[in-house]
PDB file of C-alpha atoms and ligand atoms in Angstrom:
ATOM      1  CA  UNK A   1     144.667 105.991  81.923  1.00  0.00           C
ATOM      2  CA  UNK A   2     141.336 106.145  84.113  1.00  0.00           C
ATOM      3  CA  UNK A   3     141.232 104.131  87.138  1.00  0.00           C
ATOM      4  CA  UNK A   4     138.454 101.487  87.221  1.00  0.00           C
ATOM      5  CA  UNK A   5     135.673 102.717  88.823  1.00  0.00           C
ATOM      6  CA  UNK A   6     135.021  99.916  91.466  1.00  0.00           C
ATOM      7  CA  UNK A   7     131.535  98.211  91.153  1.00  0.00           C
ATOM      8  CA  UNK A   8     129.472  99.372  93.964  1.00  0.00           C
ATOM      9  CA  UNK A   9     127.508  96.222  94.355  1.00  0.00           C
ATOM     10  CA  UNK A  10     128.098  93.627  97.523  1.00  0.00           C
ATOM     11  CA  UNK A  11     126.620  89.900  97.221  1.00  0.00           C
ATOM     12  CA  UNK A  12     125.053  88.669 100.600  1.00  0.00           C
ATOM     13  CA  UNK A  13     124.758  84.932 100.561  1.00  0.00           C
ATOM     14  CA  UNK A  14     121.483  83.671 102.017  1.00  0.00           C
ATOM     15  CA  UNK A  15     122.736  80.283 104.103  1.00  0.00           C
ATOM     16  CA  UNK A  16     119.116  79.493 105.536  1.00  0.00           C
ATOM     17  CA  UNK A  17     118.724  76.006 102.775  1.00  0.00           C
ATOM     18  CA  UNK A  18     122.258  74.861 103.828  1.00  0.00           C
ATOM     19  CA  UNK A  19     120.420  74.225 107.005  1.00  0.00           C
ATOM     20  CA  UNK A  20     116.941  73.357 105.462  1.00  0.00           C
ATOM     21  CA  UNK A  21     118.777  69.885 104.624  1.00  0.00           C
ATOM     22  CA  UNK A  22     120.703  69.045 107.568  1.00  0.00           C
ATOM     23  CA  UNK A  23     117.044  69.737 109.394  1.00  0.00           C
ATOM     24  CA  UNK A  24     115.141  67.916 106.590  1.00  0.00           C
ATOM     25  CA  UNK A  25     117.832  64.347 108.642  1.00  0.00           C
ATOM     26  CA  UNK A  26     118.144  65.835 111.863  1.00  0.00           C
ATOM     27  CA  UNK A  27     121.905  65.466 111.218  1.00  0.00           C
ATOM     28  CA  UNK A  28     124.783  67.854 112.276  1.00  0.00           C
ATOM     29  CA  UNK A  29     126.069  67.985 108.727  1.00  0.00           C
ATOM     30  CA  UNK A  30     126.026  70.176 106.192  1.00  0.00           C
ATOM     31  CA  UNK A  31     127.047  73.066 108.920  1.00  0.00           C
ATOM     32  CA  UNK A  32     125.656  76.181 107.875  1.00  0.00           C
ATOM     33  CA  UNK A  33     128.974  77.787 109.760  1.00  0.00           C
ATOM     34  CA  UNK A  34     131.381  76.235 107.766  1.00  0.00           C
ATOM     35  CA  UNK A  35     129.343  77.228 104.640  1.00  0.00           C
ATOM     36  CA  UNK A  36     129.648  80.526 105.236  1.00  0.00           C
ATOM     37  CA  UNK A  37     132.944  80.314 105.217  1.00  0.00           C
ATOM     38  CA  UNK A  38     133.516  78.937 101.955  1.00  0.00           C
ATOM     39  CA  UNK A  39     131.370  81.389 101.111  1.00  0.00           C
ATOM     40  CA  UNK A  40     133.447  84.249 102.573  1.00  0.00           C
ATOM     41  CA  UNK A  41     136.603  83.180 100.927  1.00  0.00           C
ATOM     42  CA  UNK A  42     134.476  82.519  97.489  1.00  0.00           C
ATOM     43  CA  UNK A  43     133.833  86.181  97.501  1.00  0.00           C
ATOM     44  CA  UNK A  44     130.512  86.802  99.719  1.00  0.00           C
ATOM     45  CA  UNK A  45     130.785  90.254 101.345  1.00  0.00           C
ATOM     46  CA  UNK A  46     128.333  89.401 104.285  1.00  0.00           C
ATOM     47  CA  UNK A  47     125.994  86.531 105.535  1.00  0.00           C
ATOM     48  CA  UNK A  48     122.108  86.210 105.455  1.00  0.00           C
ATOM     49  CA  UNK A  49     120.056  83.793 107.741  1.00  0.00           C
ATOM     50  CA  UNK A  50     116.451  84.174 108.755  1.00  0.00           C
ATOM     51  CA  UNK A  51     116.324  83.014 112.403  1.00  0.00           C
ATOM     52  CA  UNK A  52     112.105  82.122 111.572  1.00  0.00           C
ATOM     53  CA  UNK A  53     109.768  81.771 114.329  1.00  0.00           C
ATOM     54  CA  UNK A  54     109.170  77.998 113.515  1.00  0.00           C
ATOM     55  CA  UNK A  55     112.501  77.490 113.428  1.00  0.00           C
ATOM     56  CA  UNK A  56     112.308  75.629 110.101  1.00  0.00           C
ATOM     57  CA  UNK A  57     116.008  76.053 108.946  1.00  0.00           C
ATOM     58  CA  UNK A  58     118.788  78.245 110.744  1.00  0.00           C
ATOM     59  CA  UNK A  59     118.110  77.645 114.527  1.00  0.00           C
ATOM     60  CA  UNK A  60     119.314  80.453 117.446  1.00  0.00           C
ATOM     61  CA  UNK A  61     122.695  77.934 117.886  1.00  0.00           C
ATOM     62  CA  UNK A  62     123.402  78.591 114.192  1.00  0.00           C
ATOM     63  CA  UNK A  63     123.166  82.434 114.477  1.00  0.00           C
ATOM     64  CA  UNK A  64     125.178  82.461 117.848  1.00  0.00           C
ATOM     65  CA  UNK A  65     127.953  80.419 116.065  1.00  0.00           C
ATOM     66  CA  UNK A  66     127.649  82.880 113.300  1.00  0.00           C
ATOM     67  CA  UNK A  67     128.002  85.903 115.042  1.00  0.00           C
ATOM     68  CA  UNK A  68     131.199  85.111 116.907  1.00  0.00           C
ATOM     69  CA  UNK A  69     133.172  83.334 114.045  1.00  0.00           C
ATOM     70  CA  UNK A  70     132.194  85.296 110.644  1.00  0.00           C
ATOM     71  CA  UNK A  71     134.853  87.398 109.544  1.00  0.00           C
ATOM     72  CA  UNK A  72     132.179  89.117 106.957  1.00  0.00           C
ATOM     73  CA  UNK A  73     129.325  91.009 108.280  1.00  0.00           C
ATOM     74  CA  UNK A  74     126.064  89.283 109.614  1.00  0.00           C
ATOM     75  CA  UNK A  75     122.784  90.354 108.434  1.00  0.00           C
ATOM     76  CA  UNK A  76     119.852  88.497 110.684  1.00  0.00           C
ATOM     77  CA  UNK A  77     116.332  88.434 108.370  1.00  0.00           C
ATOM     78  CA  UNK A  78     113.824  88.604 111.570  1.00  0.00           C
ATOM     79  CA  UNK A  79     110.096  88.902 111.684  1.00  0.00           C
ATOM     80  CA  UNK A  80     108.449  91.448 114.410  1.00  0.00           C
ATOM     81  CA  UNK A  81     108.539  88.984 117.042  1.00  0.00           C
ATOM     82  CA  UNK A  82     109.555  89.916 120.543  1.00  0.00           C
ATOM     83  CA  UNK A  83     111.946  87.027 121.313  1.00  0.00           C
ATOM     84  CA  UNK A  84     113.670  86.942 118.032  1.00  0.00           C
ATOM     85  CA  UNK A  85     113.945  91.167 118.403  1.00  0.00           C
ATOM     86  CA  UNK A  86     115.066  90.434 122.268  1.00  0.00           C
ATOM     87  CA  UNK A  87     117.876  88.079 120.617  1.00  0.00           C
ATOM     88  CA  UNK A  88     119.038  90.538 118.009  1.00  0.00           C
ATOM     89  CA  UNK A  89     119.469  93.245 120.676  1.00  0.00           C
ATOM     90  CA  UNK A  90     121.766  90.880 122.388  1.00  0.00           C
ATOM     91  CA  UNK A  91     123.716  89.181 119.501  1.00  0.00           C
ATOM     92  CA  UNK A  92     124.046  92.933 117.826  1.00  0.00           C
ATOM     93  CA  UNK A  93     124.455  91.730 114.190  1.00  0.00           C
ATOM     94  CA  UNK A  94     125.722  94.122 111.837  1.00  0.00           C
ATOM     95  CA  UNK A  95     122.792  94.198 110.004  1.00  0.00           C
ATOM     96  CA  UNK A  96     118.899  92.817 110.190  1.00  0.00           C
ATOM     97  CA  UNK A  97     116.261  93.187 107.988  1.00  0.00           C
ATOM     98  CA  UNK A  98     112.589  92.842 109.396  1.00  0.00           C
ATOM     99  CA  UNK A  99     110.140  90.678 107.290  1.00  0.00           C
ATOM    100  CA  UNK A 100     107.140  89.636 107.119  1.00  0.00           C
ATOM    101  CA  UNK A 101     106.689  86.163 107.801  1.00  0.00           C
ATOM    102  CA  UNK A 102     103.769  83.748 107.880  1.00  0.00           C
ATOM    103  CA  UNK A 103     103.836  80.060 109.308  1.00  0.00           C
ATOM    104  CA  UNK A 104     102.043  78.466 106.074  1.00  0.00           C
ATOM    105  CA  UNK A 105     104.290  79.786 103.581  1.00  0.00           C
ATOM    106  CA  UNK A 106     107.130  78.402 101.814  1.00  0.00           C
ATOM    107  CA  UNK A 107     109.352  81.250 101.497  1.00  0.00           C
ATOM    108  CA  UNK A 108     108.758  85.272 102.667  1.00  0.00           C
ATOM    109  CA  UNK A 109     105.663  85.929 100.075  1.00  0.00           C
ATOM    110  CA  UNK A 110     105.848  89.603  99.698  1.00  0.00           C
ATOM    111  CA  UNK A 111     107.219  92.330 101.367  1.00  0.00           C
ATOM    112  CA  UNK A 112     106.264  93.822 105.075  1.00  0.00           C
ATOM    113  CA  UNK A 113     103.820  96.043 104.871  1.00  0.00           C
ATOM    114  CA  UNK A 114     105.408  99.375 106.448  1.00  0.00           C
ATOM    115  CA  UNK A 115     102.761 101.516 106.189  1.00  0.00           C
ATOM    116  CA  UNK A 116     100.064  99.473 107.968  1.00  0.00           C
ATOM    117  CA  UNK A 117     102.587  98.557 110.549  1.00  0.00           C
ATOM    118  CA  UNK A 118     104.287 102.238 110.797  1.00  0.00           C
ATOM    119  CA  UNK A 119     104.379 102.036 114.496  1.00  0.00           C
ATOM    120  CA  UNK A 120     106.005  98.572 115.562  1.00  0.00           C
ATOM    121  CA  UNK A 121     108.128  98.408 112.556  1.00  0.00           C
ATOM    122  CA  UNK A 122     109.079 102.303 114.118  1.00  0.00           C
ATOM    123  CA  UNK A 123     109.415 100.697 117.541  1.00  0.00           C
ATOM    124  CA  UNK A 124     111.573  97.356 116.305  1.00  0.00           C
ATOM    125  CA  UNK A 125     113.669 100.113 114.335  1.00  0.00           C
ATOM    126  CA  UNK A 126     114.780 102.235 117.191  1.00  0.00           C
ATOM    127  CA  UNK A 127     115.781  99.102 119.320  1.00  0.00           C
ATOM    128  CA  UNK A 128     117.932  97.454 116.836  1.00  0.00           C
ATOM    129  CA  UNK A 129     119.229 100.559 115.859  1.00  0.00           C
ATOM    130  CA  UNK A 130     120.281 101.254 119.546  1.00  0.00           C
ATOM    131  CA  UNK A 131     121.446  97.929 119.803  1.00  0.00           C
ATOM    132  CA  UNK A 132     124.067  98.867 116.752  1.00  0.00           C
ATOM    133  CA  UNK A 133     122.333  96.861 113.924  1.00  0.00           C
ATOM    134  CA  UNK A 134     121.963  98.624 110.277  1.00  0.00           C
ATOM    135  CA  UNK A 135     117.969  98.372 109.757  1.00  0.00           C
ATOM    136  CA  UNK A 136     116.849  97.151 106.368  1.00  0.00           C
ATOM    137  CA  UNK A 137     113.116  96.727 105.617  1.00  0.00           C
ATOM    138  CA  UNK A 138     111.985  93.527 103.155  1.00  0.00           C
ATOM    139  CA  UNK A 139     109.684  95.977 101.107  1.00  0.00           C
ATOM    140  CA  UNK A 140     107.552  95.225  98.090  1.00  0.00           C
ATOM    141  CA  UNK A 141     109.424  98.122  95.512  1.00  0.00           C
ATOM    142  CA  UNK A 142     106.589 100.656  95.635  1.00  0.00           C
ATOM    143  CA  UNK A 143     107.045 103.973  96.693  1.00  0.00           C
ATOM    144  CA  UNK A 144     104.401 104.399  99.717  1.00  0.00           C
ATOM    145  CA  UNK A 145     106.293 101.442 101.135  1.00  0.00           C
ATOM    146  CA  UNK A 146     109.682 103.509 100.454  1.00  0.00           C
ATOM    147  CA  UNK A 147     108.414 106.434 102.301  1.00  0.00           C
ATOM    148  CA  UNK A 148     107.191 104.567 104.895  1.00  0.00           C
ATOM    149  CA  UNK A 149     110.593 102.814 105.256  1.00  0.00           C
ATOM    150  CA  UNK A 150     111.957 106.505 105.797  1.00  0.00           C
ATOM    151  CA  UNK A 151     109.365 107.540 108.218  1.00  0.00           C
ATOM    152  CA  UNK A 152     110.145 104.340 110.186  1.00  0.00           C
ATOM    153  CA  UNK A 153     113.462 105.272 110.995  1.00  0.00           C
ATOM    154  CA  UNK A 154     114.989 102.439 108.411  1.00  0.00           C
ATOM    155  CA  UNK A 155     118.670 103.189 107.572  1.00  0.00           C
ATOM    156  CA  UNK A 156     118.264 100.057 104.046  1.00  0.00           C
ATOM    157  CA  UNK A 157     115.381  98.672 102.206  1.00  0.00           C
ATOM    158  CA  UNK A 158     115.128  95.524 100.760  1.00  0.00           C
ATOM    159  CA  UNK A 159     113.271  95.908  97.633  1.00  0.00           C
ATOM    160  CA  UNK A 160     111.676  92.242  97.149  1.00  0.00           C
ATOM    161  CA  UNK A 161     112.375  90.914  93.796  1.00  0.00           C
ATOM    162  CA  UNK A 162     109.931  87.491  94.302  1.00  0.00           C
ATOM    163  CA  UNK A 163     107.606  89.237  91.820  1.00  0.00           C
ATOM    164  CA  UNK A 164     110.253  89.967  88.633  1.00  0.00           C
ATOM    165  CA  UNK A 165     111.336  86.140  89.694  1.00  0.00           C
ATOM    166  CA  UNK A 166     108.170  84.794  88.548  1.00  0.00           C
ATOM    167  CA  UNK A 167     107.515  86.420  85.289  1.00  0.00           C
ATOM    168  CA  UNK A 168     108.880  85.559  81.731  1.00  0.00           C
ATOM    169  CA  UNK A 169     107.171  87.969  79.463  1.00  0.00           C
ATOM    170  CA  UNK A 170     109.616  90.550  78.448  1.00  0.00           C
ATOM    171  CA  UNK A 171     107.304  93.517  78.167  1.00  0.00           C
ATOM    172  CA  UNK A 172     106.241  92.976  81.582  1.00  0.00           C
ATOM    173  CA  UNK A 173     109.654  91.821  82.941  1.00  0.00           C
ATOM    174  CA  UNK A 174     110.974  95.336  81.659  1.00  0.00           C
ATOM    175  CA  UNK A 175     107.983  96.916  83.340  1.00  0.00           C
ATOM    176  CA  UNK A 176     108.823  95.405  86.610  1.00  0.00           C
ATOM    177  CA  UNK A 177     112.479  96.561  86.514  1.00  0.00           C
ATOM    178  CA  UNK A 178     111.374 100.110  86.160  1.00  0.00           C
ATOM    179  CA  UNK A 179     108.730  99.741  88.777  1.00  0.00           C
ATOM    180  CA  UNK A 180     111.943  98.091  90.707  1.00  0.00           C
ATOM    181  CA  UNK A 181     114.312 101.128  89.247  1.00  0.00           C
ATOM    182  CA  UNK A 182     111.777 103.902  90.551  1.00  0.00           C
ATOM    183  CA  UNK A 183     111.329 102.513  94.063  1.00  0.00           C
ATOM    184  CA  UNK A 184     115.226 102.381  94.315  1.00  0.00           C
ATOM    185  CA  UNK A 185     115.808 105.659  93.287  1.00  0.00           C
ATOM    186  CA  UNK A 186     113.238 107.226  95.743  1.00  0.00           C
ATOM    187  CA  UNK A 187     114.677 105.530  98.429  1.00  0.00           C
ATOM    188  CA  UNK A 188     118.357 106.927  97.716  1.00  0.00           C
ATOM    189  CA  UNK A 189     116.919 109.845  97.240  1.00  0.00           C
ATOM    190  CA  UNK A 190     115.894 109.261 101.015  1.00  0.00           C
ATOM    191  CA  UNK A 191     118.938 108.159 101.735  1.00  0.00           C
ATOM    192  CA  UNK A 192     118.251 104.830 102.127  1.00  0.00           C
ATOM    193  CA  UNK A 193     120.793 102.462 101.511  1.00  0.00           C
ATOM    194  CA  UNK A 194     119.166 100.152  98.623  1.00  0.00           C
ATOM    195  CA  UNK A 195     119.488  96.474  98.578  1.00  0.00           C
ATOM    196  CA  UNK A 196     116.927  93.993  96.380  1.00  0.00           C
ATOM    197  CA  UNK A 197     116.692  90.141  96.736  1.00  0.00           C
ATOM    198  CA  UNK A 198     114.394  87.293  96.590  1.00  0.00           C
ATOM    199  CA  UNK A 199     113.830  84.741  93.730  1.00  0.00           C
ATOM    200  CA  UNK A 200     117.442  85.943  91.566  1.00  0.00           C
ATOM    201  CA  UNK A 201     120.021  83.454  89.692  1.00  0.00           C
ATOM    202  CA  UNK A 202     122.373  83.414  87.747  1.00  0.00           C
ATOM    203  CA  UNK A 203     120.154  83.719  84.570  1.00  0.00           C
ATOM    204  CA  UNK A 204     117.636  86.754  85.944  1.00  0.00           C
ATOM    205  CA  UNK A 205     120.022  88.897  88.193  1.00  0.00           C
ATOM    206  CA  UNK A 206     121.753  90.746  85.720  1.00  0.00           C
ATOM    207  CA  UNK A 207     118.709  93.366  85.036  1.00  0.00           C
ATOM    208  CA  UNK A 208     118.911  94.133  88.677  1.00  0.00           C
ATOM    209  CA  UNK A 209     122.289  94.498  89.342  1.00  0.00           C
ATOM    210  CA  UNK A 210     122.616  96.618  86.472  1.00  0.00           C
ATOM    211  CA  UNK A 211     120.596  99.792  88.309  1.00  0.00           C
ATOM    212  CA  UNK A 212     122.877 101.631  89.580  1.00  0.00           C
ATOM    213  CA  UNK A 213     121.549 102.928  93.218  1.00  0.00           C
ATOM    214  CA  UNK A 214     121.329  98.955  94.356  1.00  0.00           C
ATOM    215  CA  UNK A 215     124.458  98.208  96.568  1.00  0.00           C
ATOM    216  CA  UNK A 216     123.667  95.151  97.787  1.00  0.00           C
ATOM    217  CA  UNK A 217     122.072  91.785  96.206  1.00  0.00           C
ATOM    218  CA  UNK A 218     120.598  89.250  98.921  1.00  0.00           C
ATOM    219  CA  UNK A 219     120.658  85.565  96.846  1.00  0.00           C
ATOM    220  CA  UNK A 220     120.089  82.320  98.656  1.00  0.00           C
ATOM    221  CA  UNK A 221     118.437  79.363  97.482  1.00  0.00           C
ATOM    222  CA  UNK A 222     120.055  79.510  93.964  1.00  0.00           C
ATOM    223  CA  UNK A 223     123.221  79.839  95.279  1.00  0.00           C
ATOM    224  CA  UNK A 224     122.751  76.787  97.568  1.00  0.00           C
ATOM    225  CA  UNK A 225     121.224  74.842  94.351  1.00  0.00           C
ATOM    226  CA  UNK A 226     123.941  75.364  92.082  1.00  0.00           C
ATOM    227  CA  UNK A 227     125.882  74.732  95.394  1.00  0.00           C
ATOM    228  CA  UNK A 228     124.480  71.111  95.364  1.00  0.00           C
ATOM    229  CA  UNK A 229     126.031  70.578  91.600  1.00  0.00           C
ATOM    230  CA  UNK A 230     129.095  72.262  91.302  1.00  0.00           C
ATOM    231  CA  UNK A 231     130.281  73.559  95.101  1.00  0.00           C
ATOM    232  CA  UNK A 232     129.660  76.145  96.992  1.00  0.00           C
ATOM    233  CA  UNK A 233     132.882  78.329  96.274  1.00  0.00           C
ATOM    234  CA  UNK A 234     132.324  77.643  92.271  1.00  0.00           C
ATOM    235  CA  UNK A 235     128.551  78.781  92.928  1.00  0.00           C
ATOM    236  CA  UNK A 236     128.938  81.667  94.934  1.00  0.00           C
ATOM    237  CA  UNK A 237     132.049  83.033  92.614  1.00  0.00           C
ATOM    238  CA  UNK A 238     130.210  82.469  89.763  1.00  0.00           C
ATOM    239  CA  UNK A 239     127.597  84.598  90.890  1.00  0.00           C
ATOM    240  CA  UNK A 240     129.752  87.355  91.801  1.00  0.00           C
ATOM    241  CA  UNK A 241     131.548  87.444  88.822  1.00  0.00           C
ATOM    242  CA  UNK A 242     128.531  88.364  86.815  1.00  0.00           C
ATOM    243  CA  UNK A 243     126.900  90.618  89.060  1.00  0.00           C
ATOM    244  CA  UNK A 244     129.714  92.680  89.009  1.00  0.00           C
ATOM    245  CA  UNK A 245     130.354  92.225  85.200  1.00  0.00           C
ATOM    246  CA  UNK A 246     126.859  93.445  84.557  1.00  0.00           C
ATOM    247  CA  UNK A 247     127.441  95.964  87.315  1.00  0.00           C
ATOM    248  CA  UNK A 248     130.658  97.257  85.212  1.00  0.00           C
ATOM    249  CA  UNK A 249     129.034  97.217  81.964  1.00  0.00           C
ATOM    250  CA  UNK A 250     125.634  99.447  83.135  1.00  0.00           C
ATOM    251  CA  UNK A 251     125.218 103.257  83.150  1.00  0.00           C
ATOM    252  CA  UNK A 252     127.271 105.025  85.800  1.00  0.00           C
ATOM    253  CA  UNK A 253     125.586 106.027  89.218  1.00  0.00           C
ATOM    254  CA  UNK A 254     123.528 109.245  88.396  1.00  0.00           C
ATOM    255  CA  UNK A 255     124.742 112.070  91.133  1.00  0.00           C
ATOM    256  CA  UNK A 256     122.315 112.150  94.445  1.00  0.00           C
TER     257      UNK A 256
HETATM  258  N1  PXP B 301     116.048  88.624 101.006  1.00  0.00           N
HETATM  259  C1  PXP B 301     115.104  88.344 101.925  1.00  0.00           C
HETATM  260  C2  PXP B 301     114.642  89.441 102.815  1.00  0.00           C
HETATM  261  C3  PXP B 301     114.606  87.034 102.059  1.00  0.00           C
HETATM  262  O1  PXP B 301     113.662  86.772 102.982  1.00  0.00           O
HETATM  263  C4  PXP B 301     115.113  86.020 101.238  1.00  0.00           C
HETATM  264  C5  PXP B 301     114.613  84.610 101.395  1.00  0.00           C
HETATM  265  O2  PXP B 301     114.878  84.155 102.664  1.00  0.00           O
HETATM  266  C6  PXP B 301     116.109  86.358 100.306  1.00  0.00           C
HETATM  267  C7  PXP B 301     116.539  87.673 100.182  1.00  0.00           C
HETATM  268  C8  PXP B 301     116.732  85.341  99.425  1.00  0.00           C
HETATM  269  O3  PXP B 301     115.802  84.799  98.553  1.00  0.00           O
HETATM  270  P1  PXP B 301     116.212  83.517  97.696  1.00  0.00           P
HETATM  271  O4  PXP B 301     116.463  82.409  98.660  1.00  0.00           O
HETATM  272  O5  PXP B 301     115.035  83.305  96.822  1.00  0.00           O
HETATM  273  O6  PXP B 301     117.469  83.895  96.948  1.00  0.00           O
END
């Protein structure tokens, strides 16, 4: 009998709106720490906050309380901003992902743009590389930004997924996937460790966990919505469970 081949594909859940409502009361409660954990022994395989510069959700505390207690790995979302950098460099996460961020907006709109910012996103590479971090860039999936992810010294992209989120025509949901498909298979091509979020549920993420070069899905505010209904373990299992069922029932990996 064969073995089971073992579903490549690790869900990192995005804690950032467990803290949106204890800020929206200025409360201590819900605790974004103890979240994660439920999280952890619901089946996350790391945990994703975005320490933003406005501070708007997950404050520095939050990430410091994080970083000493998770048992999972820790992957910081961070915009190019000197103090947050300065913090990541001491913290040493194992993983951050620099994205672009903008004060006005509800929610990272788009991906960083690499290739006009080759030479800080270059520069914010090499020190949280040094510092021990895995680099992932937040990347719109096109394949100048893939290159550019390369050239910047990135060991993961993030291919954003915001835009397949919002549409609901099939031809040009299946039009998106492939533009998704050929931006992850350039960047393993690279190398590149490939990772996708943004905007995925449980009723949209099975087209993207199906492509086989993604190892890692990114999933937040869905998680913490269903969370709201039926529990955070229940939501975050659930979730699993069919990313990795659509994960076992797609095309195997093709050789790189
Ligand atoms: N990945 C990145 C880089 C993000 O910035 C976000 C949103 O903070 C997510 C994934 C998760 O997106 P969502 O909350 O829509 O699941």
């Amino acid at each position: 009998m064969n073995t089971p081949i073992e579903p490549n594909l690790r869900l990192g859940v995005n804690i950032d709106h467990v803290a949106t409502l204890r800020q929206a009361r200025g409360t201590r409660y819900p605790s974004p720490l103890a979240a994660a954990f439920v999280a952890q022994s619901a089946g996350a395989d790391s945990i994703t906050v975005h320490l933003r510069e406005d501070r708007r959700h997950i404050q520095e505390q939050d990430v410091r309380e994080l970083r000493q207690a998770l048992g999972i790995p820790l992957n910081l979302e961070l915009a190019l901003d000197e103090t947050i950098i300065a913090l990541a460099e001491e913290l040493q996460p194992h993983a951050c992902c620099l994205v672009p961020e903008r004060r006005e907006e509800l929610t990272t709109e788009g991906g960083l743009d690499v290739q006009a910012l080759s030479e800080s996103v270059a520069e914010a590479c090499g020190r949280l590389s040094r510092a021990g971090c895995r680099v992932s860039l937040f990347i719109e999936p096109e394949e100048a930004q893939v290159d550019a992810a390369e050239a910047a010294g990135a060991q993961a992209v993030e291919l954003h997924t915001g835009r397949y989120a919002n549409l609901s025509d099939p031809a040009d949901l299946g039009r998106e996937v492939e533009r998704i498909a050929a931006a992850a298979r350039r960047a393993r091509s690279a190398g590149l460790e490939v990772h996708a979020g943004h905007g995925l549920h449980i009723e949209n993420v099975t087209p993207i966990a199906r492509l086989p070069e993604i190892v890692e899905l990114n999933i937040g505010h869905s998680i913490v919505a269903d969370a709201v209904l039926m529990g955070m373990a229940p939501a975050v299992a659930r979730m699993k469970g069919v990313m990795l069922g659509a994960r076992r029932r797609a095309p195997s990996r093709s050789a790189v």
